[in-house]
PDB file of C-alpha atoms and ligand atoms in Angstrom:
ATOM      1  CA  UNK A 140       0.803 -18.200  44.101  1.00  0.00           C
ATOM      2  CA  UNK A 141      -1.659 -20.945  43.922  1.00  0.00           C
ATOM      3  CA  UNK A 142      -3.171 -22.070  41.163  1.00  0.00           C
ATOM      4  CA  UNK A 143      -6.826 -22.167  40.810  1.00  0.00           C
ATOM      5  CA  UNK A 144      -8.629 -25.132  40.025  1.00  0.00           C
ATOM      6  CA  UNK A 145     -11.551 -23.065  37.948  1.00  0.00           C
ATOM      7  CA  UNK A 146     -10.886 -23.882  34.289  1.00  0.00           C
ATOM      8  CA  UNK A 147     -13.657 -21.237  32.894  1.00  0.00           C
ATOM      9  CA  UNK A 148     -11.210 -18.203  34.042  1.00  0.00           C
ATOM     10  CA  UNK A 149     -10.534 -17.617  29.425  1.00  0.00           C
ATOM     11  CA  UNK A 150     -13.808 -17.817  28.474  1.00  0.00           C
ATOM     12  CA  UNK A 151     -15.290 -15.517  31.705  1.00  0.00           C
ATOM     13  CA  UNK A 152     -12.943 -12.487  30.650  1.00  0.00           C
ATOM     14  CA  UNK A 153     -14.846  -9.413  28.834  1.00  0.00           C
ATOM     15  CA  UNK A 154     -14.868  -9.938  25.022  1.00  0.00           C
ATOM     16  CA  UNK A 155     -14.538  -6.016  25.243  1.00  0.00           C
ATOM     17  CA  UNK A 156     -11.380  -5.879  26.990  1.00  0.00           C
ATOM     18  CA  UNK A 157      -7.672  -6.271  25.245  1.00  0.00           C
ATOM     19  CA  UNK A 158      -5.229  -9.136  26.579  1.00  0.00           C
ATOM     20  CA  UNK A 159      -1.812  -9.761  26.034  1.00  0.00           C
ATOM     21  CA  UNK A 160      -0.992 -13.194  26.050  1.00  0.00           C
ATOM     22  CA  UNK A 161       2.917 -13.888  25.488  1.00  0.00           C
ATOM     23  CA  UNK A 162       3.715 -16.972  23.654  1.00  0.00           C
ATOM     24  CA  UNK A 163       6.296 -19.253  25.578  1.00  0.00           C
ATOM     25  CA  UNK A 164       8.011 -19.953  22.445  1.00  0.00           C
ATOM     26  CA  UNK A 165       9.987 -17.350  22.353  1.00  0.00           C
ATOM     27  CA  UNK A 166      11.079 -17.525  25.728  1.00  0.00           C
ATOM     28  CA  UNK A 167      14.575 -18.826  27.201  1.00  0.00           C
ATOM     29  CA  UNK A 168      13.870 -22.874  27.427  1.00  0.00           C
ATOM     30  CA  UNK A 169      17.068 -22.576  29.520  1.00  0.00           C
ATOM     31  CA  UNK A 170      15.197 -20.523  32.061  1.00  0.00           C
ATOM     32  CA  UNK A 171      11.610 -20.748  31.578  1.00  0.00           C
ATOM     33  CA  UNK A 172      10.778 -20.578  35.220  1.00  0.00           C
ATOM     34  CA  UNK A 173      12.356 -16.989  35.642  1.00  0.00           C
ATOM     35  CA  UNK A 174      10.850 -15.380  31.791  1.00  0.00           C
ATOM     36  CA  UNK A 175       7.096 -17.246  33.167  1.00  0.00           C
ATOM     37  CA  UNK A 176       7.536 -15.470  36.258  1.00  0.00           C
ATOM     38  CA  UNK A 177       8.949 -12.271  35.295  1.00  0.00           C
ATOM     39  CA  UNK A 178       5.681 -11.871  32.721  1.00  0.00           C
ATOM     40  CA  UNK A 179       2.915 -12.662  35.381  1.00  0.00           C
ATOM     41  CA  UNK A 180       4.784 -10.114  37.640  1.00  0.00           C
ATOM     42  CA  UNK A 181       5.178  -7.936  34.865  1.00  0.00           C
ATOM     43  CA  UNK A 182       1.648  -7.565  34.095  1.00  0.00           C
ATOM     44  CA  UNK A 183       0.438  -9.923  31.225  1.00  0.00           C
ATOM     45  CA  UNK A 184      -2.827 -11.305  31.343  1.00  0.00           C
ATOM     46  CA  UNK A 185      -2.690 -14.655  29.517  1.00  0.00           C
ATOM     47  CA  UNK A 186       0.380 -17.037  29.078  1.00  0.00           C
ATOM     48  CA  UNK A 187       0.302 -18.844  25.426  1.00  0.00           C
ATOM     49  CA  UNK A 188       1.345 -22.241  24.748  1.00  0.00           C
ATOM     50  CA  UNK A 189       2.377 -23.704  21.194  1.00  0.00           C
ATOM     51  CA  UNK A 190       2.117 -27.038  20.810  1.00  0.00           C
ATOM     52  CA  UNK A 191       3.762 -28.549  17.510  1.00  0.00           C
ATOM     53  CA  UNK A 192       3.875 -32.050  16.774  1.00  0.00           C
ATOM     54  CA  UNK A 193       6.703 -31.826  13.476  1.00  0.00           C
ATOM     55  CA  UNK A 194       3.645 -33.092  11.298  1.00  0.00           C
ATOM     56  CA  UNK A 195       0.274 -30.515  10.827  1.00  0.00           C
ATOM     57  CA  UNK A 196       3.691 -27.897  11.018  1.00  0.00           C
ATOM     58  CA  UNK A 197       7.679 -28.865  10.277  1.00  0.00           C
ATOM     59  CA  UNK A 198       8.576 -27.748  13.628  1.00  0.00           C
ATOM     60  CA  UNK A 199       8.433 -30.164  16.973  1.00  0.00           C
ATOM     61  CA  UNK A 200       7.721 -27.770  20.507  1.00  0.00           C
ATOM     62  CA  UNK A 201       6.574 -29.181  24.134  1.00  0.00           C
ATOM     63  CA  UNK A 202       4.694 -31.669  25.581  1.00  0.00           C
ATOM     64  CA  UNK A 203       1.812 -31.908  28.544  1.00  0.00           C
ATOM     65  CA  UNK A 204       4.961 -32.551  31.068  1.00  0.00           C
ATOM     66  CA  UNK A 205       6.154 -28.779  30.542  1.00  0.00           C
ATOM     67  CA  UNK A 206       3.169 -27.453  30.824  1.00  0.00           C
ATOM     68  CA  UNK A 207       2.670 -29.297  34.084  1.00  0.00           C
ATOM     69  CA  UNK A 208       5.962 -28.121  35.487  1.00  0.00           C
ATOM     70  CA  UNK A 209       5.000 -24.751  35.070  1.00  0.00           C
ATOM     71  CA  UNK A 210       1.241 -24.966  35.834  1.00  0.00           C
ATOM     72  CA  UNK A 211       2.215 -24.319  39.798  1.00  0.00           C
ATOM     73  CA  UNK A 212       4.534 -21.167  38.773  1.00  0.00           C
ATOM     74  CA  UNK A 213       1.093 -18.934  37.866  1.00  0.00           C
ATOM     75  CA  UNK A 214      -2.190 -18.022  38.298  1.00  0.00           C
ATOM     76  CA  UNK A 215      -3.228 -17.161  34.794  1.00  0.00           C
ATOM     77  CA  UNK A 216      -5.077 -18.822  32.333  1.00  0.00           C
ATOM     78  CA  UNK A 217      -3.277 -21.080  30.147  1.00  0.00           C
ATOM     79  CA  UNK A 218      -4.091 -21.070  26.241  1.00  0.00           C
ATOM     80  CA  UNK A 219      -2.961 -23.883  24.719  1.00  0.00           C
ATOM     81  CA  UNK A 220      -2.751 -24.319  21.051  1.00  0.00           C
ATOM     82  CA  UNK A 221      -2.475 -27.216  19.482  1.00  0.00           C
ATOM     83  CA  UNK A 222      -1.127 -27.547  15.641  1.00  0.00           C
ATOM     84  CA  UNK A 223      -1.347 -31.034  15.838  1.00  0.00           C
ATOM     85  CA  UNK A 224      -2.865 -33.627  13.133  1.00  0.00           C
ATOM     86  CA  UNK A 225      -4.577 -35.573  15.295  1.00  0.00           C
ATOM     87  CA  UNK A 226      -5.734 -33.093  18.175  1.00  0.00           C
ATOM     88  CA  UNK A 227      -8.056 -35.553  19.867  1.00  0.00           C
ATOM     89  CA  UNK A 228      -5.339 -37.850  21.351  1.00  0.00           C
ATOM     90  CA  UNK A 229      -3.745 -34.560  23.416  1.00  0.00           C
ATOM     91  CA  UNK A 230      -6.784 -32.832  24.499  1.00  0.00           C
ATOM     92  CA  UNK A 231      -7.362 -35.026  27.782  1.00  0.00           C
ATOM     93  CA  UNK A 232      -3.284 -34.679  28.446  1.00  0.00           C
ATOM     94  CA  UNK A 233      -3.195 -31.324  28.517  1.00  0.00           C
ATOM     95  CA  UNK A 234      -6.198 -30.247  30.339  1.00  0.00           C
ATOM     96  CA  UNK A 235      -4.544 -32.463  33.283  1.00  0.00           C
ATOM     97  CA  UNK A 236      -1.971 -30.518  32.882  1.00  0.00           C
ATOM     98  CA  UNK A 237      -3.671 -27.576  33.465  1.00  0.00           C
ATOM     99  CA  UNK A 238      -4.662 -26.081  30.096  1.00  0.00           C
ATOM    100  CA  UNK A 239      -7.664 -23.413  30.819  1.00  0.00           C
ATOM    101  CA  UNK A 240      -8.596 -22.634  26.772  1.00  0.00           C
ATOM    102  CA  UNK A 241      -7.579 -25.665  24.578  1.00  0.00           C
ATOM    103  CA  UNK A 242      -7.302 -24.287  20.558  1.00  0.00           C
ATOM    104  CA  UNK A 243      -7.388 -26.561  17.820  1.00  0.00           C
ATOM    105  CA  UNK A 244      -6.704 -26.401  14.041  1.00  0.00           C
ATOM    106  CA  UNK A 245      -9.911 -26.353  11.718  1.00  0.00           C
ATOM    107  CA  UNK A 246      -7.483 -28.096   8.989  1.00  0.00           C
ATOM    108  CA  UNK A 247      -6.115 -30.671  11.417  1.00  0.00           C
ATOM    109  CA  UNK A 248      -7.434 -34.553  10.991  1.00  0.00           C
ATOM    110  CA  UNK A 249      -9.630 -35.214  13.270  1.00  0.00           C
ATOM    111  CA  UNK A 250     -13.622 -34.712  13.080  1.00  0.00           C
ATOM    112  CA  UNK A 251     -14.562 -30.758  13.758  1.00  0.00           C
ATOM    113  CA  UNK A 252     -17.504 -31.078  16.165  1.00  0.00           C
ATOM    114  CA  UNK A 253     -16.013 -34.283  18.132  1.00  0.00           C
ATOM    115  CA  UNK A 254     -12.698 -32.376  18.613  1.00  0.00           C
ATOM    116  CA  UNK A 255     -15.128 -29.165  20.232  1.00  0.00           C
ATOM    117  CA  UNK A 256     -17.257 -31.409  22.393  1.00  0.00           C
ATOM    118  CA  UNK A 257     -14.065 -33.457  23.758  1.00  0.00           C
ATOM    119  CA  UNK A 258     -12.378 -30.089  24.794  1.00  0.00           C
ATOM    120  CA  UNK A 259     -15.801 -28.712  26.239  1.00  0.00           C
ATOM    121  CA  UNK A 260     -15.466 -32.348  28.353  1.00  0.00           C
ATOM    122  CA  UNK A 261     -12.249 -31.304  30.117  1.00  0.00           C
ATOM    123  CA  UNK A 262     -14.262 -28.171  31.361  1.00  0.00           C
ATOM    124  CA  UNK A 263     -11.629 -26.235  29.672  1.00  0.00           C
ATOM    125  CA  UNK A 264     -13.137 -23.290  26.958  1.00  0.00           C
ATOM    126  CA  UNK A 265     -12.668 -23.993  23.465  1.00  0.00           C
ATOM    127  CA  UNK A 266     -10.619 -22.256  20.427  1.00  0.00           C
ATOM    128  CA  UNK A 267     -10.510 -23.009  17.019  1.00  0.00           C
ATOM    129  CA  UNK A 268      -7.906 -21.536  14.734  1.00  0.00           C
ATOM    130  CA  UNK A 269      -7.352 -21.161  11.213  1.00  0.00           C
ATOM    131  CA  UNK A 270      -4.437 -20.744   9.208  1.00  0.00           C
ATOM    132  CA  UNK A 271      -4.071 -17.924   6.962  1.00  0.00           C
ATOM    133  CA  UNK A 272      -4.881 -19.517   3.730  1.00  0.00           C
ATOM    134  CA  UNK A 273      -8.392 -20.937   5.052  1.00  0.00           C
ATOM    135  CA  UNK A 274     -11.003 -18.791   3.811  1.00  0.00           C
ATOM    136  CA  UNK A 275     -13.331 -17.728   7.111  1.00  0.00           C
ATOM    137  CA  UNK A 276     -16.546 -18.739   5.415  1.00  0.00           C
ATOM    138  CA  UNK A 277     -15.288 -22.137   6.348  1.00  0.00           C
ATOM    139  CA  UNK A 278     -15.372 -21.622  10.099  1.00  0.00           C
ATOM    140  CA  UNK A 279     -17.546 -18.750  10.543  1.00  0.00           C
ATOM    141  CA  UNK A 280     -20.648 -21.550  11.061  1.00  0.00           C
ATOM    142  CA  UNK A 281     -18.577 -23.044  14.234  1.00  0.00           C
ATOM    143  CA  UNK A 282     -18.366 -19.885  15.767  1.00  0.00           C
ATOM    144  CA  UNK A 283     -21.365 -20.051  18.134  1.00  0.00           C
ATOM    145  CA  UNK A 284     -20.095 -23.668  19.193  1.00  0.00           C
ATOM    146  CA  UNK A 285     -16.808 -22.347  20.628  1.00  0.00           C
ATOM    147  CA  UNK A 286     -15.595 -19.079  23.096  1.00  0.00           C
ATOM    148  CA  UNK A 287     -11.940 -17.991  20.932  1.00  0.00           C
ATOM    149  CA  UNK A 288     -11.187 -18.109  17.273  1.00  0.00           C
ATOM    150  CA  UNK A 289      -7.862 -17.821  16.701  1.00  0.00           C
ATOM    151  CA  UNK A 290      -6.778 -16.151  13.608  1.00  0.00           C
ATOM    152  CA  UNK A 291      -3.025 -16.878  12.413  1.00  0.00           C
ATOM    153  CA  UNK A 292      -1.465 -13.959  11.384  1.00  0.00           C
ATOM    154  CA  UNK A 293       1.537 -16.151   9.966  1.00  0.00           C
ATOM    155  CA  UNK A 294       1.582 -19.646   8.700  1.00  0.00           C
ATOM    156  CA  UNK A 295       1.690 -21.445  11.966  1.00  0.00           C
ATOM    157  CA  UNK A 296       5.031 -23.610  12.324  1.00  0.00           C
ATOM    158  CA  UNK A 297       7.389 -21.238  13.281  1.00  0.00           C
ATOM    159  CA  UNK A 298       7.853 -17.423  15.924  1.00  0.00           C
ATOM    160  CA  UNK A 299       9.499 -14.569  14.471  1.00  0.00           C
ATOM    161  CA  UNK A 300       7.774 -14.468  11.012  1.00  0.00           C
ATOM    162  CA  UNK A 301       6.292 -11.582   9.326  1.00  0.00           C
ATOM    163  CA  UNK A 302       2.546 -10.620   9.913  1.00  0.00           C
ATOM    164  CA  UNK A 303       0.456 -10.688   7.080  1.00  0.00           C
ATOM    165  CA  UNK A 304      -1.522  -7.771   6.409  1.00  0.00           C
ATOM    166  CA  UNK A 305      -3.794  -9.554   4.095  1.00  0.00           C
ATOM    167  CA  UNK A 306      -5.093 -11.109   7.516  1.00  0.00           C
ATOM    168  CA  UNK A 307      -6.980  -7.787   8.767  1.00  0.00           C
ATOM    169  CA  UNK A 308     -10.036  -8.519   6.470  1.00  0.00           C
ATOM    170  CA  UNK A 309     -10.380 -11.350   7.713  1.00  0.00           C
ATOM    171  CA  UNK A 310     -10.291 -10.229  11.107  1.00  0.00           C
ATOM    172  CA  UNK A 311     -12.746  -7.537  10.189  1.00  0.00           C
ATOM    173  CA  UNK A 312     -15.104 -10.443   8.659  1.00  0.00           C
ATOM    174  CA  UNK A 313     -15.124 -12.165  11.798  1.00  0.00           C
ATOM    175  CA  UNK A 314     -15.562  -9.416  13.598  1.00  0.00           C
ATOM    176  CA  UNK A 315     -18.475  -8.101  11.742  1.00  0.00           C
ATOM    177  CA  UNK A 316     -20.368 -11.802  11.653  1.00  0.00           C
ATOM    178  CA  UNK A 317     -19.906 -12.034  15.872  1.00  0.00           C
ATOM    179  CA  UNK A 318     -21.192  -8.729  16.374  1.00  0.00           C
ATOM    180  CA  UNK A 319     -23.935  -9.389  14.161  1.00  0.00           C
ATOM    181  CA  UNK A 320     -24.995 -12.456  15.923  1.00  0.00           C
ATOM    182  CA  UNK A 321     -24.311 -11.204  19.528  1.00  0.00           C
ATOM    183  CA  UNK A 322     -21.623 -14.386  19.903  1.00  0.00           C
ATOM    184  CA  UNK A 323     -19.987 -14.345  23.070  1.00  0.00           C
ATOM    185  CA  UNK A 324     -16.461 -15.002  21.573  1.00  0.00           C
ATOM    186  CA  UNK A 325     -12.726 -13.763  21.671  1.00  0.00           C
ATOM    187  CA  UNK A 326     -10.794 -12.449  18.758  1.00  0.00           C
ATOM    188  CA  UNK A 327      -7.537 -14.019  18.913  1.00  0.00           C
ATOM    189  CA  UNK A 328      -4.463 -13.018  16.366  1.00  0.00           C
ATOM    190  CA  UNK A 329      -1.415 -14.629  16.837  1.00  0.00           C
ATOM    191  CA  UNK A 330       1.718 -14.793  14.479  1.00  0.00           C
ATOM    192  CA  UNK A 331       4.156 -11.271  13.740  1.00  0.00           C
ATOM    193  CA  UNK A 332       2.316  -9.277  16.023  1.00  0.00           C
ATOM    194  CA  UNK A 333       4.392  -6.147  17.631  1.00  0.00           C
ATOM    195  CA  UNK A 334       2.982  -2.540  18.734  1.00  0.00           C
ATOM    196  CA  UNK A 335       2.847  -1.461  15.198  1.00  0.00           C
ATOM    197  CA  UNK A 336       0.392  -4.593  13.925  1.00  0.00           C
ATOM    198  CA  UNK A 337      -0.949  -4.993  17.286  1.00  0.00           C
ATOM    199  CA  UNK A 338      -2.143  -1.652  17.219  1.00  0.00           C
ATOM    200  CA  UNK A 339      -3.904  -2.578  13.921  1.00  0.00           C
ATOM    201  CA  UNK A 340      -5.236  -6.090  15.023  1.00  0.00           C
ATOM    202  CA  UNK A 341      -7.426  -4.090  17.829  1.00  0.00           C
ATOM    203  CA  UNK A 342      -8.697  -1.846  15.346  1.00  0.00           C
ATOM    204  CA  UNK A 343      -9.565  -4.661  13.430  1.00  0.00           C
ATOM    205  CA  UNK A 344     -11.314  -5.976  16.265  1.00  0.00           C
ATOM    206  CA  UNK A 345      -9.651  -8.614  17.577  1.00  0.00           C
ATOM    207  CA  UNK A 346      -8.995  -8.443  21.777  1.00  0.00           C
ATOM    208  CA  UNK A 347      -6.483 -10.712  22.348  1.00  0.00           C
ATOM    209  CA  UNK A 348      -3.005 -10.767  21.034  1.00  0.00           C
ATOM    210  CA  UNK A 349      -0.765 -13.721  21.117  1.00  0.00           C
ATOM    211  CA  UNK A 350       3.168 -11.986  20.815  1.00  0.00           C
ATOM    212  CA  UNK A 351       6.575 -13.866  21.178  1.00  0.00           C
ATOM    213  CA  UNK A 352       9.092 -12.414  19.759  1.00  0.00           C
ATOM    214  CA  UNK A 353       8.557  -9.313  20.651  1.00  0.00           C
ATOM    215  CA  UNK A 354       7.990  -9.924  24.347  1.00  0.00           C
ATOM    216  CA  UNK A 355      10.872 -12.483  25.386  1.00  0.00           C
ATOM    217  CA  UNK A 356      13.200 -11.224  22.472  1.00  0.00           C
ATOM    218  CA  UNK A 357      12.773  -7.932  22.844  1.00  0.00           C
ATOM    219  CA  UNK A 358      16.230  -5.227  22.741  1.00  0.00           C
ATOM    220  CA  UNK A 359      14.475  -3.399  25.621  1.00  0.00           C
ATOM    221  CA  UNK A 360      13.782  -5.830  28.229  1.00  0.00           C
ATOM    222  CA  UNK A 361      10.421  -8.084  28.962  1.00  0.00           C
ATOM    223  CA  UNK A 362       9.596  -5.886  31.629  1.00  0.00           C
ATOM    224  CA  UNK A 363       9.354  -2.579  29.261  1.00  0.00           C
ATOM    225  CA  UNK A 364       8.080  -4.515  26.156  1.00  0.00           C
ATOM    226  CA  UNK A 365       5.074  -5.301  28.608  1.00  0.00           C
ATOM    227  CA  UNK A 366       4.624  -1.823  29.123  1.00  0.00           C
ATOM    228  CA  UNK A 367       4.592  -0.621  25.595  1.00  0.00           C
ATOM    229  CA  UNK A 368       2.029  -3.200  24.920  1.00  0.00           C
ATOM    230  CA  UNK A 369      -0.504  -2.521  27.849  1.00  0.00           C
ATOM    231  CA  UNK A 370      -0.703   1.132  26.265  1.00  0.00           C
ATOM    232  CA  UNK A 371      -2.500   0.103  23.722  1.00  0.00           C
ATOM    233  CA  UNK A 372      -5.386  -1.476  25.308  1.00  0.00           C
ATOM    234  CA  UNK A 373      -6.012   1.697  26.752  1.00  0.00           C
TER     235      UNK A 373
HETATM  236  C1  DX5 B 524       3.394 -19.878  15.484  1.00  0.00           C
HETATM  237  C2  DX5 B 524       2.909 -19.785  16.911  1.00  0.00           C
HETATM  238  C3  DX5 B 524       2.989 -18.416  17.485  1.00  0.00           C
HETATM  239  C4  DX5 B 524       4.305 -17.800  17.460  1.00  0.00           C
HETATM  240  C5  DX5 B 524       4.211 -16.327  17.725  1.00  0.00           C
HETATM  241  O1  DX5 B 524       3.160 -21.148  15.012  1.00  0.00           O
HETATM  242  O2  DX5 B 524       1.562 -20.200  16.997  1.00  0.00           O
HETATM  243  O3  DX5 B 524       2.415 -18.360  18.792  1.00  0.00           O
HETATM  244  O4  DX5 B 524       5.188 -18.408  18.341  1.00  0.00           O
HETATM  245  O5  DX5 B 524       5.478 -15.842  17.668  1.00  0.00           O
HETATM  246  P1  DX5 B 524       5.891 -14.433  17.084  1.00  0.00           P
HETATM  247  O6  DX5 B 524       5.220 -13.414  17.938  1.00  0.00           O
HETATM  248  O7  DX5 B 524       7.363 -14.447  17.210  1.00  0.00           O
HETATM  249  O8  DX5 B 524       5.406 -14.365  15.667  1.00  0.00           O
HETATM  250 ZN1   ZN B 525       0.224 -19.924  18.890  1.00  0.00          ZN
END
């Protein structure tokens, strides 16, 4: 498959429509090439990228060079997100390396609205994510400056964690303050997220959902997990 050059493909999909969008992390480093593969044929819509630089979190992940091996492998848009201190120096990196949507921290280092404009540079659309202890007050006044917001369900660092229900309010505030002001912007959860919380991250309103775990570790297969998740965006 080719890969398309058009870096807008994120922020053109319907805000009304539900996306799946696997996070690498949990796949099999040993064999990424066969689990990226098997997803896109499979039927996912988005492929997630966590990028973790042992400082903002106490875990270290991948680099641009990964993401640039496997940038020839698909056709779908690639959502990278960075929890990184200083986002700014990786922004330019990745986007060469194909990034489509580039997410960074609110809490991370570097200035807010410099971080935003050097993403929108790169042509790539913009996220901006929040942990789960940052109130959404805080970022709700950025919203009509980017095209995702990217609510962590779990304190970022780490896959396989437990989602925190305390999170769907503040999926619902978000929700409520983009419809009210007609923003043109995804809902993005991303941290514990399986049929039983994904189910109640779309009725919170959030349309795309960020899974690892229970995609590339799942006891039934990637291929049925896939399934079972599609259903519910119908
Ligand atoms: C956590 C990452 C997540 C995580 C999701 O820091 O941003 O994308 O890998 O993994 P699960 O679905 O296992 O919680
Ligand atoms: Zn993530």
């Amino acid at each position: 498959m080719k890969y398309s050059q058009d870096k807008r493909r994120l922020s053109s999909l319907s805000k009304d429509s539900i996306y799946l969008a696997p996070s690498i992390l949990a796949a099999d480093f040993s064999s990424l090439a066969k689990d990226v593969i098997s997803a896109e044929t499979a039927g996912i819509d988005i492929f997630h990228i966590d990028i973790m630089d042992g400082h903002f979190v106490p875990n270290l992940s991948i680099g641009p060079g990964v993401v640039q091996s496997l940038r020839p492998l698909s056709n779908l848009p690639f959502d990278v997100h960075l929890m990184l201190t200083n986002p700014l120096n990786f922004i330019k990196p990745f986007a060469d390396a194909g990034a489509d949507n580039i997410t960074f921290h609110y809490e991370s280092d570097d200035a807010v609205i410099e971080t935003i404009e050097s993403i929108r540079g790169t042509g790539c659309s913009v996220g901006i994510s929040l942990k789960p202890d940052t109130d959404e007050n805080e970022i709700i006044p950025l919203l009509n400056r980017v095209d995702l917001v990217l609510i962590m369900t779990v304190e970022p660092g780490f896959g396989g964690q437990k989602f925190r229900y305390d999170m769907i309010s503040k999926i619902n505030a978000i929700r409520d303050y983009i419809h009210k002001e007609h923003l043109n912007v995804h809902i993005q959860v991303d941290g514990g997220i399986d049929l039983d919380t994904g189910k109640q991250v779309i009725e919170a309103g959030s349309n795309i959902l960020v899974a690892g775990t229970s995609i590339f570790k799942n006891d039934s297969g990637l291929e049925n997990a896939i399934f079972e998740f599609q259903k519910l965006a119908l």
